[in-house]
């Protein structure tokens, strides 16, 4: 199996670490270089590229089937974008989270100080939702080991208990088809599977609950007419854009290029490609007698094998150590040769 977009990437390593940081596509580097040249020449200003924010919103909305650009806010990090959901809950409300989820998901609720945050095993998340649960917050795909939830199943249970559902799609968007109606809140960092910038994250809020969510500390960019009201008392946007933070325009230009590549290749095609490589890798691990966490995602984790990450790096194979395990992840720039090289290196360790 060949890489899906070989001409877009120039890695000099066997890069199996998209779950940490996606490789930059050539088109993204070219876009940023062009903007930087104009900036260095004194021809650029923030407003010059502000239209790209709207392009980015629309691209992310298309990845969330059923969403529109007006449902999407832009920010820098997942934790801060979750803030408005945390603030919207009444004191003493119960928030249900999976044990060992990535810290950005539970932290805004845990450190508000007056909420009840209950952590349960991921496999029991749906069955642990109860009438007193106000909100369930979880990653669609777990960062540490690639285990996934079923958003539709969890959505049905939260609706039955009149609870909100917040899903972090950071490790899923770009290879897994997602439906907007399957959650009340969607948050996503763009710098992994969406091949975007570290400085750009996105939040989508379902219209059914959007009126109940207000910004925590709105800046000038949250205004209805931000460029005309920079110094006067502002009227906040009537849409989810009122949750915007001032964007990094250079990061937005970069992220637009990355999402454009994802859309051109197609999420379903990317998912098939990535999963096929991960399946071949899991099968090879079994043949080597090396156990891995069961699953059907592009993230493959070998429990207790985190020390292998440094050894593989010596062979030019980039992975990561997470929660004591070796984490390997496959994306559009990878092919069968990468799988075989990784398996060969592991066989020698």
mmCIF file of N, CA, C and O in Angstrom, residues 115-212:
data_model
loop_
_atom_site.group_PDB
_atom_site.id
_atom_site.type_symbol
_atom_site.label_atom_id
_atom_site.label_comp_id
_atom_site.label_asym_id
_atom_site.label_seq_id
_atom_site.Cartn_x
_atom_site.Cartn_y
_atom_site.Cartn_z
ATOM 1 N N UNK A 115 -17.954 21.615 40.724
ATOM 2 C CA UNK A 115 -18.642 20.577 39.968
ATOM 3 C C UNK A 115 -18.229 19.211 40.500
ATOM 4 O O UNK A 115 -17.150 19.045 41.071
ATOM 5 N N UNK A 116 -19.096 18.226 40.311
ATOM 6 C CA UNK A 116 -18.777 16.850 40.670
ATOM 7 C C UNK A 116 -18.295 16.141 39.411
ATOM 8 O O UNK A 116 -19.071 15.909 38.484
ATOM 9 N N UNK A 117 -17.015 15.830 39.348
ATOM 10 C CA UNK A 117 -16.436 15.166 38.177
ATOM 11 C C UNK A 117 -16.233 13.696 38.525
ATOM 12 O O UNK A 117 -15.467 13.369 39.426
ATOM 13 N N UNK A 118 -16.939 12.832 37.813
ATOM 14 C CA UNK A 118 -16.892 11.393 38.088
ATOM 15 C C UNK A 118 -16.218 10.689 36.917
ATOM 16 O O UNK A 118 -16.669 10.794 35.773
ATOM 17 N N UNK A 119 -15.127 9.992 37.193
ATOM 18 C CA UNK A 119 -14.366 9.280 36.160
ATOM 19 C C UNK A 119 -14.668 7.787 36.238
ATOM 20 O O UNK A 119 -14.649 7.192 37.318
ATOM 21 N N UNK A 120 -14.947 7.197 35.071
ATOM 22 C CA UNK A 120 -15.277 5.776 34.988
ATOM 23 C C UNK A 120 -14.474 5.154 33.850
ATOM 24 O O UNK A 120 -13.980 5.858 32.972
ATOM 25 N N UNK A 121 -14.328 3.830 33.826
ATOM 26 C CA UNK A 121 -13.631 3.194 32.702
ATOM 27 C C UNK A 121 -14.307 3.520 31.380
ATOM 28 O O UNK A 121 -15.537 3.600 31.289
ATOM 29 N N UNK A 122 -13.511 3.702 30.347
ATOM 30 C CA UNK A 122 -14.040 4.077 29.038
ATOM 31 C C UNK A 122 -15.098 3.089 28.549
ATOM 32 O O UNK A 122 -16.130 3.502 28.000
ATOM 33 N N UNK A 123 -14.873 1.820 28.747
ATOM 34 C CA UNK A 123 -15.804 0.802 28.253
ATOM 35 C C UNK A 123 -17.170 0.897 28.917
ATOM 36 O O UNK A 123 -18.165 0.395 28.373
ATOM 37 N N UNK A 124 -17.258 1.548 30.096
ATOM 38 C CA UNK A 124 -18.523 1.650 30.812
ATOM 39 C C UNK A 124 -19.117 3.046 30.734
ATOM 40 O O UNK A 124 -20.100 3.342 31.425
ATOM 41 N N UNK A 125 -18.547 3.909 29.906
ATOM 42 C CA UNK A 125 -18.960 5.309 29.899
ATOM 43 C C UNK A 125 -20.452 5.462 29.627
ATOM 44 O O UNK A 125 -21.163 6.163 30.363
ATOM 45 N N UNK A 126 -20.959 4.812 28.591
ATOM 46 C CA UNK A 126 -22.376 4.958 28.235
ATOM 47 C C UNK A 126 -23.286 4.443 29.340
ATOM 48 O O UNK A 126 -24.304 5.083 29.681
ATOM 49 N N UNK A 127 -22.971 3.311 29.926
ATOM 50 C CA UNK A 127 -23.850 2.732 30.937
ATOM 51 C C UNK A 127 -23.794 3.474 32.257
ATOM 52 O O UNK A 127 -24.685 3.318 33.107
ATOM 53 N N UNK A 128 -22.776 4.321 32.453
ATOM 54 C CA UNK A 128 -22.652 5.074 33.697
ATOM 55 C C UNK A 128 -23.400 6.409 33.663
ATOM 56 O O UNK A 128 -23.467 7.110 34.672
ATOM 57 N N UNK A 129 -23.951 6.795 32.517
ATOM 58 C CA UNK A 129 -24.744 8.024 32.447
ATOM 59 C C UNK A 129 -26.024 7.803 33.244
ATOM 60 O O UNK A 129 -26.699 6.785 33.100
ATOM 61 N N UNK A 130 -26.384 8.772 34.093
ATOM 62 C CA UNK A 130 -27.551 8.632 34.964
ATOM 63 C C UNK A 130 -28.322 9.946 34.993
ATOM 64 O O UNK A 130 -27.834 10.976 34.494
ATOM 65 N N UNK A 131 -29.543 9.944 35.570
ATOM 66 C CA UNK A 131 -30.363 11.165 35.542
ATOM 67 C C UNK A 131 -29.683 12.395 36.129
ATOM 68 O O UNK A 131 -29.944 13.518 35.687
ATOM 69 N N UNK A 132 -28.809 12.235 37.131
ATOM 70 C CA UNK A 132 -28.140 13.394 37.717
ATOM 71 C C UNK A 132 -26.927 13.862 36.930
ATOM 72 O O UNK A 132 -26.291 14.858 37.286
ATOM 73 N N UNK A 133 -26.569 13.158 35.861
ATOM 74 C CA UNK A 133 -25.445 13.582 35.022
ATOM 75 C C UNK A 133 -25.856 14.779 34.176
ATOM 76 O O UNK A 133 -26.818 14.707 33.414
ATOM 77 N N UNK A 134 -25.119 15.874 34.314
ATOM 78 C CA UNK A 134 -25.429 17.087 33.551
ATOM 79 C C UNK A 134 -24.697 17.122 32.217
ATOM 80 O O UNK A 134 -25.212 17.679 31.235
ATOM 81 N N UNK A 135 -23.490 16.552 32.175
ATOM 82 C CA UNK A 135 -22.676 16.599 30.955
ATOM 83 C C UNK A 135 -21.713 15.419 30.951
ATOM 84 O O UNK A 135 -21.180 15.036 31.992
ATOM 85 N N UNK A 136 -21.513 14.854 29.777
ATOM 86 C CA UNK A 136 -20.498 13.834 29.558
ATOM 87 C C UNK A 136 -19.433 14.441 28.647
ATOM 88 O O UNK A 136 -19.765 15.037 27.616
ATOM 89 N N UNK A 137 -18.171 14.333 29.024
ATOM 90 C CA UNK A 137 -17.067 14.876 28.226
ATOM 91 C C UNK A 137 -16.063 13.772 27.967
ATOM 92 O O UNK A 137 -15.595 13.115 28.910
ATOM 93 N N UNK A 138 -15.726 13.553 26.694
ATOM 94 C CA UNK A 138 -14.817 12.459 26.346
ATOM 95 C C UNK A 138 -14.166 12.717 25.000
ATOM 96 O O UNK A 138 -14.718 13.424 24.156
ATOM 97 N N UNK A 139 -12.999 12.122 24.811
ATOM 98 C CA UNK A 139 -12.373 12.093 23.493
ATOM 99 C C UNK A 139 -13.009 10.984 22.671
ATOM 100 O O UNK A 139 -13.258 9.890 23.188
ATOM 101 N N UNK A 140 -13.260 11.254 21.405
ATOM 102 C CA UNK A 140 -13.808 10.219 20.526
ATOM 103 C C UNK A 140 -12.812 9.070 20.414
ATOM 104 O O UNK A 140 -13.195 7.891 20.436
ATOM 105 N N UNK A 141 -11.551 9.401 20.279
ATOM 106 C CA UNK A 141 -10.473 8.414 20.228
ATOM 107 C C UNK A 141 -9.462 8.791 21.297
ATOM 108 O O UNK A 141 -9.032 9.941 21.384
ATOM 109 N N UNK A 142 -9.107 7.818 22.109
ATOM 110 C CA UNK A 142 -8.195 8.078 23.219
ATOM 111 C C UNK A 142 -6.770 8.334 22.721
ATOM 112 O O UNK A 142 -6.230 7.577 21.906
ATOM 113 N N UNK A 143 -6.165 9.379 23.237
ATOM 114 C CA UNK A 143 -4.823 9.760 22.834
ATOM 115 C C UNK A 143 -3.794 8.691 23.186
ATOM 116 O O UNK A 143 -2.899 8.393 22.392
ATOM 117 N N UNK A 144 -3.910 8.097 24.362
ATOM 118 C CA UNK A 144 -2.863 7.193 24.844
ATOM 119 C C UNK A 144 -2.807 5.882 24.086
ATOM 120 O O UNK A 144 -1.726 5.331 23.868
ATOM 121 N N UNK A 145 -3.979 5.367 23.657
ATOM 122 C CA UNK A 145 -3.969 4.007 23.103
ATOM 123 C C UNK A 145 -4.895 3.773 21.917
ATOM 124 O O UNK A 145 -4.987 2.659 21.417
ATOM 125 N N UNK A 146 -5.614 4.805 21.445
ATOM 126 C CA UNK A 146 -6.423 4.654 20.244
ATOM 127 C C UNK A 146 -7.785 4.033 20.439
ATOM 128 O O UNK A 146 -8.531 3.869 19.474
ATOM 129 N N UNK A 147 -8.167 3.688 21.671
ATOM 130 C CA UNK A 147 -9.508 3.147 21.886
ATOM 131 C C UNK A 147 -10.544 4.216 21.569
ATOM 132 O O UNK A 147 -10.341 5.398 21.836
ATOM 133 N N UNK A 148 -11.676 3.789 21.013
ATOM 134 C CA UNK A 148 -12.678 4.739 20.546
ATOM 135 C C UNK A 148 -14.028 4.480 21.196
ATOM 136 O O UNK A 148 -14.345 3.357 21.597
ATOM 137 N N UNK A 149 -14.824 5.534 21.282
ATOM 138 C CA UNK A 149 -16.207 5.413 21.712
ATOM 139 C C UNK A 149 -17.110 5.430 20.486
ATOM 140 O O UNK A 149 -16.667 5.735 19.367
ATOM 141 N N UNK A 150 -18.371 5.129 20.684
ATOM 142 C CA UNK A 150 -19.384 5.241 19.636
ATOM 143 C C UNK A 150 -20.188 6.507 19.912
ATOM 144 O O UNK A 150 -21.031 6.522 20.812
ATOM 145 N N UNK A 151 -19.927 7.611 19.180
ATOM 146 C CA UNK A 151 -20.629 8.862 19.469
ATOM 147 C C UNK A 151 -22.151 8.731 19.413
ATOM 148 O O UNK A 151 -22.852 9.310 20.253
ATOM 149 N N UNK A 152 -22.667 7.984 18.440
ATOM 150 C CA UNK A 152 -24.125 7.851 18.310
ATOM 151 C C UNK A 152 -24.717 7.146 19.525
ATOM 152 O O UNK A 152 -25.783 7.537 20.028
ATOM 153 N N UNK A 153 -24.049 6.113 19.999
ATOM 154 C CA UNK A 153 -24.541 5.395 21.178
ATOM 155 C C UNK A 153 -24.544 6.304 22.400
ATOM 156 O O UNK A 153 -25.526 6.355 23.164
ATOM 157 N N UNK A 154 -23.453 7.043 22.592
ATOM 158 C CA UNK A 154 -23.358 7.926 23.747
ATOM 159 C C UNK A 154 -24.354 9.078 23.638
ATOM 160 O O UNK A 154 -24.945 9.496 24.644
ATOM 161 N N UNK A 155 -24.588 9.559 22.422
ATOM 162 C CA UNK A 155 -25.563 10.626 22.213
ATOM 163 C C UNK A 155 -26.968 10.164 22.603
ATOM 164 O O UNK A 155 -27.737 10.902 23.245
ATOM 165 N N UNK A 156 -27.312 8.942 22.242
ATOM 166 C CA UNK A 156 -28.634 8.418 22.579
ATOM 167 C C UNK A 156 -28.818 8.332 24.089
ATOM 168 O O UNK A 156 -29.887 8.682 24.629
ATOM 169 N N UNK A 157 -27.780 7.895 24.794
ATOM 170 C CA UNK A 157 -27.878 7.745 26.252
ATOM 171 C C UNK A 157 -27.943 9.109 26.940
ATOM 172 O O UNK A 157 -28.707 9.306 27.888
ATOM 173 N N UNK A 158 -27.137 10.067 26.480
ATOM 174 C CA UNK A 158 -27.175 11.387 27.110
ATOM 175 C C UNK A 158 -28.503 12.083 26.856
ATOM 176 O O UNK A 158 -29.038 12.738 27.752
ATOM 177 N N UNK A 159 -29.055 11.931 25.677
ATOM 178 C CA UNK A 159 -30.373 12.516 25.407
ATOM 179 C C UNK A 159 -31.432 11.910 26.317
ATOM 180 O O UNK A 159 -32.308 12.614 26.834
ATOM 181 N N UNK A 160 -31.369 10.599 26.503
ATOM 182 C CA UNK A 160 -32.353 9.925 27.354
ATOM 183 C C UNK A 160 -32.286 10.411 28.794
ATOM 184 O O UNK A 160 -33.271 10.355 29.532
ATOM 185 N N UNK A 161 -31.099 10.908 29.203
ATOM 186 C CA UNK A 161 -30.925 11.401 30.571
ATOM 187 C C UNK A 161 -30.857 12.923 30.640
ATOM 188 O O UNK A 161 -30.474 13.483 31.681
ATOM 189 N N UNK A 162 -31.205 13.585 29.549
ATOM 190 C CA UNK A 162 -31.240 15.047 29.483
ATOM 191 C C UNK A 162 -29.885 15.659 29.862
ATOM 192 O O UNK A 162 -29.811 16.666 30.570
ATOM 193 N N UNK A 163 -28.808 15.029 29.371
ATOM 194 C CA UNK A 163 -27.453 15.520 29.645
ATOM 195 C C UNK A 163 -26.824 16.047 28.367
ATOM 196 O O UNK A 163 -27.119 15.573 27.261
ATOM 197 N N UNK A 164 -25.941 17.015 28.511
ATOM 198 C CA UNK A 164 -25.160 17.498 27.379
ATOM 199 C C UNK A 164 -24.016 16.526 27.105
ATOM 200 O O UNK A 164 -23.554 15.814 28.004
ATOM 201 N N UNK A 165 -23.547 16.544 25.854
ATOM 202 C CA UNK A 165 -22.422 15.705 25.462
ATOM 203 C C UNK A 165 -21.364 16.563 24.775
ATOM 204 O O UNK A 165 -21.664 17.273 23.814
ATOM 205 N N UNK A 166 -20.145 16.498 25.292
ATOM 206 C CA UNK A 166 -19.001 17.201 24.689
ATOM 207 C C UNK A 166 -17.988 16.166 24.232
ATOM 208 O O UNK A 166 -17.558 15.322 25.016
ATOM 209 N N UNK A 167 -17.616 16.234 22.950
ATOM 210 C CA UNK A 167 -16.662 15.290 22.385
ATOM 211 C C UNK A 167 -15.446 16.027 21.841
ATOM 212 O O UNK A 167 -15.571 17.030 21.133
ATOM 213 N N UNK A 168 -14.284 15.512 22.181
ATOM 214 C CA UNK A 168 -13.020 16.018 21.636
ATOM 215 C C UNK A 168 -12.654 15.138 20.440
ATOM 216 O O UNK A 168 -12.413 13.940 20.583
ATOM 217 N N UNK A 169 -12.620 15.750 19.272
ATOM 218 C CA UNK A 169 -12.353 15.011 18.026
ATOM 219 C C UNK A 169 -10.908 15.136 17.573
ATOM 220 O O UNK A 169 -10.588 14.771 16.438
ATOM 221 N N UNK A 170 -10.015 15.599 18.442
ATOM 222 C CA UNK A 170 -8.637 15.865 18.038
ATOM 223 C C UNK A 170 -7.951 14.642 17.444
ATOM 224 O O UNK A 170 -7.200 14.750 16.476
ATOM 225 N N UNK A 171 -8.197 13.457 18.017
ATOM 226 C CA UNK A 171 -7.554 12.238 17.518
ATOM 227 C C UNK A 171 -8.454 11.475 16.540
ATOM 228 O O UNK A 171 -8.129 10.345 16.168
ATOM 229 N N UNK A 172 -9.537 12.098 16.085
ATOM 230 C CA UNK A 172 -10.469 11.421 15.183
ATOM 231 C C UNK A 172 -10.735 12.195 13.895
ATOM 232 O O UNK A 172 -10.824 11.603 12.809
ATOM 233 N N UNK A 173 -10.903 13.505 14.000
ATOM 234 C CA UNK A 173 -11.241 14.307 12.818
ATOM 235 C C UNK A 173 -10.134 14.205 11.778
ATOM 236 O O UNK A 173 -8.957 14.358 12.093
ATOM 237 N N UNK A 174 -10.525 13.938 10.556
ATOM 238 C CA UNK A 174 -9.560 13.803 9.468
ATOM 239 C C UNK A 174 -9.460 12.395 8.948
ATOM 240 O O UNK A 174 -9.073 12.187 7.799
ATOM 241 N N UNK A 175 -9.817 11.403 9.777
ATOM 242 C CA UNK A 175 -9.810 10.014 9.295
ATOM 243 C C UNK A 175 -11.103 9.273 9.653
ATOM 244 O O UNK A 175 -11.401 8.230 9.083
ATOM 245 N N UNK A 176 -11.893 9.830 10.577
ATOM 246 C CA UNK A 176 -13.132 9.184 11.016
ATOM 247 C C UNK A 176 -14.320 10.081 10.684
ATOM 248 O O UNK A 176 -14.363 11.237 11.129
ATOM 249 N N UNK A 177 -15.290 9.610 9.903
ATOM 250 C CA UNK A 177 -16.479 10.432 9.628
ATOM 251 C C UNK A 177 -17.212 10.781 10.917
ATOM 252 O O UNK A 177 -17.396 9.925 11.791
ATOM 253 N N UNK A 178 -17.634 12.042 11.042
ATOM 254 C CA UNK A 178 -18.291 12.526 12.248
ATOM 255 C C UNK A 178 -19.595 13.223 11.880
ATOM 256 O O UNK A 178 -19.685 13.865 10.829
ATOM 257 N N UNK A 179 -20.595 13.115 12.770
ATOM 258 C CA UNK A 179 -21.891 13.755 12.552
ATOM 259 C C UNK A 179 -22.125 14.804 13.634
ATOM 260 O O UNK A 179 -22.026 14.505 14.825
ATOM 261 N N UNK A 180 -22.454 16.004 13.211
ATOM 262 C CA UNK A 180 -22.668 17.117 14.127
ATOM 263 C C UNK A 180 -23.723 16.790 15.170
ATOM 264 O O UNK A 180 -23.591 17.135 16.351
ATOM 265 N N UNK A 181 -24.798 16.108 14.770
ATOM 266 C CA UNK A 181 -25.898 15.814 15.692
ATOM 267 C C UNK A 181 -25.519 14.838 16.800
ATOM 268 O O UNK A 181 -26.301 14.640 17.732
ATOM 269 N N UNK A 182 -24.344 14.223 16.717
ATOM 270 C CA UNK A 182 -23.953 13.230 17.715
ATOM 271 C C UNK A 182 -23.352 13.837 18.980
ATOM 272 O O UNK A 182 -22.912 13.094 19.873
ATOM 273 N N UNK A 183 -23.334 15.156 19.083
ATOM 274 C CA UNK A 183 -22.856 15.799 20.313
ATOM 275 C C UNK A 183 -23.391 17.225 20.369
ATOM 276 O O UNK A 183 -23.801 17.798 19.355
ATOM 277 N N UNK A 184 -23.372 17.799 21.575
ATOM 278 C CA UNK A 184 -23.733 19.210 21.747
ATOM 279 C C UNK A 184 -22.538 20.112 21.507
ATOM 280 O O UNK A 184 -22.687 21.232 21.001
ATOM 281 N N UNK A 185 -21.358 19.641 21.891
ATOM 282 C CA UNK A 185 -20.114 20.388 21.703
ATOM 283 C C UNK A 185 -19.094 19.477 21.026
ATOM 284 O O UNK A 185 -18.945 18.305 21.394
ATOM 285 N N UNK A 186 -18.385 20.035 20.055
ATOM 286 C CA UNK A 186 -17.248 19.353 19.433
ATOM 287 C C UNK A 186 -16.038 20.274 19.554
ATOM 288 O O UNK A 186 -16.107 21.437 19.148
ATOM 289 N N UNK A 187 -14.944 19.764 20.096
ATOM 290 C CA UNK A 187 -13.699 20.537 20.125
ATOM 291 C C UNK A 187 -12.634 19.754 19.368
ATOM 292 O O UNK A 187 -12.659 18.519 19.327
ATOM 293 N N UNK A 188 -11.704 20.476 18.763
ATOM 294 C CA UNK A 188 -10.692 19.793 17.955
ATOM 295 C C UNK A 188 -9.470 20.682 17.758
ATOM 296 O O UNK A 188 -9.594 21.828 17.305
ATOM 297 N N UNK A 189 -8.312 20.163 18.103
ATOM 298 C CA UNK A 189 -7.048 20.800 17.735
ATOM 299 C C UNK A 189 -6.712 20.379 16.309
ATOM 300 O O UNK A 189 -6.925 19.232 15.927
ATOM 301 N N UNK A 190 -6.185 21.300 15.516
ATOM 302 C CA UNK A 190 -5.965 21.007 14.098
ATOM 303 C C UNK A 190 -4.588 20.424 13.806
ATOM 304 O O UNK A 190 -4.331 19.980 12.685
ATOM 305 N N UNK A 191 -3.676 20.407 14.787
ATOM 306 C CA UNK A 191 -2.269 20.128 14.461
ATOM 307 C C UNK A 191 -1.913 18.647 14.405
ATOM 308 O O UNK A 191 -0.739 18.303 14.247
ATOM 309 N N UNK A 192 -2.889 17.779 14.491
ATOM 310 C CA UNK A 192 -2.602 16.348 14.414
ATOM 311 C C UNK A 192 -3.100 15.809 13.069
ATOM 312 O O UNK A 192 -2.497 16.020 12.036
ATOM 313 N N UNK A 193 -4.229 15.127 13.054
ATOM 314 C CA UNK A 193 -4.718 14.447 11.845
ATOM 315 C C UNK A 193 -5.226 15.421 10.790
ATOM 316 O O UNK A 193 -5.327 15.059 9.619
ATOM 317 N N UNK A 194 -5.533 16.664 11.181
ATOM 318 C CA UNK A 194 -5.982 17.666 10.215
ATOM 319 C C UNK A 194 -4.808 18.411 9.579
ATOM 320 O O UNK A 194 -5.011 19.285 8.740
ATOM 321 N N UNK A 195 -3.581 18.089 10.001
ATOM 322 C CA UNK A 195 -2.371 18.635 9.377
ATOM 323 C C UNK A 195 -2.326 20.148 9.450
ATOM 324 O O UNK A 195 -1.824 20.825 8.549
ATOM 325 N N UNK A 196 -2.844 20.681 10.557
ATOM 326 C CA UNK A 196 -2.895 22.124 10.736
ATOM 327 C C UNK A 196 -1.819 22.627 11.682
ATOM 328 O O UNK A 196 -0.813 21.962 11.933
ATOM 329 N N UNK A 197 -2.059 23.825 12.225
ATOM 330 C CA UNK A 197 -1.062 24.511 13.040
ATOM 331 C C UNK A 197 -1.306 24.278 14.525
ATOM 332 O O UNK A 197 -2.441 24.121 14.967
ATOM 333 N N UNK A 198 -0.232 24.309 15.277
ATOM 334 C CA UNK A 198 -0.305 24.113 16.732
ATOM 335 C C UNK A 198 -1.136 25.197 17.401
ATOM 336 O O UNK A 198 -1.692 24.985 18.481
ATOM 337 N N UNK A 199 -1.254 26.335 16.773
ATOM 338 C CA UNK A 199 -1.911 27.494 17.383
ATOM 339 C C UNK A 199 -3.398 27.601 17.066
ATOM 340 O O UNK A 199 -4.032 28.587 17.438
ATOM 341 N N UNK A 200 -3.964 26.608 16.399
ATOM 342 C CA UNK A 200 -5.351 26.714 15.941
ATOM 343 C C UNK A 200 -6.179 25.518 16.410
ATOM 344 O O UNK A 200 -5.840 24.367 16.127
ATOM 345 N N UNK A 201 -7.252 25.810 17.139
ATOM 346 C CA UNK A 201 -8.231 24.799 17.523
ATOM 347 C C UNK A 201 -9.625 25.323 17.222
ATOM 348 O O UNK A 201 -9.812 26.538 17.037
ATOM 349 N N UNK A 202 -10.592 24.425 17.192
ATOM 350 C CA UNK A 202 -11.939 24.793 16.778
ATOM 351 C C UNK A 202 -12.980 24.208 17.734
ATOM 352 O O UNK A 202 -12.767 23.147 18.329
ATOM 353 N N UNK A 203 -14.091 24.915 17.857
ATOM 354 C CA UNK A 203 -15.214 24.490 18.682
ATOM 355 C C UNK A 203 -16.493 24.620 17.874
ATOM 356 O O UNK A 203 -16.733 25.651 17.239
ATOM 357 N N UNK A 204 -17.301 23.571 17.865
ATOM 358 C CA UNK A 204 -18.620 23.642 17.239
ATOM 359 C C UNK A 204 -19.669 23.396 18.320
ATOM 360 O O UNK A 204 -19.538 22.463 19.117
ATOM 361 N N UNK A 205 -20.697 24.234 18.341
ATOM 362 C CA UNK A 205 -21.769 24.126 19.334
ATOM 363 C C UNK A 205 -23.080 23.922 18.601
ATOM 364 O O UNK A 205 -23.424 24.675 17.678
ATOM 365 N N UNK A 206 -23.834 22.906 19.019
ATOM 366 C CA UNK A 206 -25.090 22.585 18.349
ATOM 367 C C UNK A 206 -26.110 23.692 18.591
ATOM 368 O O UNK A 206 -26.225 24.217 19.709
ATOM 369 N N UNK A 207 -26.876 24.079 17.567
ATOM 370 C CA UNK A 207 -27.858 25.156 17.725
ATOM 371 C C UNK A 207 -28.880 24.908 18.833
ATOM 372 O O UNK A 207 -29.415 25.856 19.413
ATOM 373 N N UNK A 208 -29.142 23.653 19.145
ATOM 374 C CA UNK A 208 -30.161 23.343 20.155
ATOM 375 C C UNK A 208 -29.780 23.829 21.552
ATOM 376 O O UNK A 208 -30.664 24.022 22.403
ATOM 377 N N UNK A 209 -28.483 24.046 21.805
ATOM 378 C CA UNK A 209 -28.070 24.509 23.136
ATOM 379 C C UNK A 209 -27.201 25.771 23.062
ATOM 380 O O UNK A 209 -26.747 26.271 24.084
ATOM 381 N N UNK A 210 -27.007 26.298 21.876
ATOM 382 C CA UNK A 210 -26.077 27.423 21.693
ATOM 383 C C UNK A 210 -26.462 28.644 22.522
ATOM 384 O O UNK A 210 -25.590 29.353 23.048
ATOM 385 N N UNK A 211 -27.753 28.911 22.687
ATOM 386 C CA UNK A 211 -28.178 30.094 23.435
ATOM 387 C C UNK A 211 -27.824 30.015 24.913
ATOM 388 O O UNK A 211 -27.780 31.041 25.603
ATOM 389 N N UNK A 212 -27.560 28.808 25.399
ATOM 390 C CA UNK A 212 -27.233 28.636 26.819
ATOM 391 C C UNK A 212 -25.741 28.800 27.086
ATOM 392 O O UNK A 212 -25.322 28.746 28.246
#
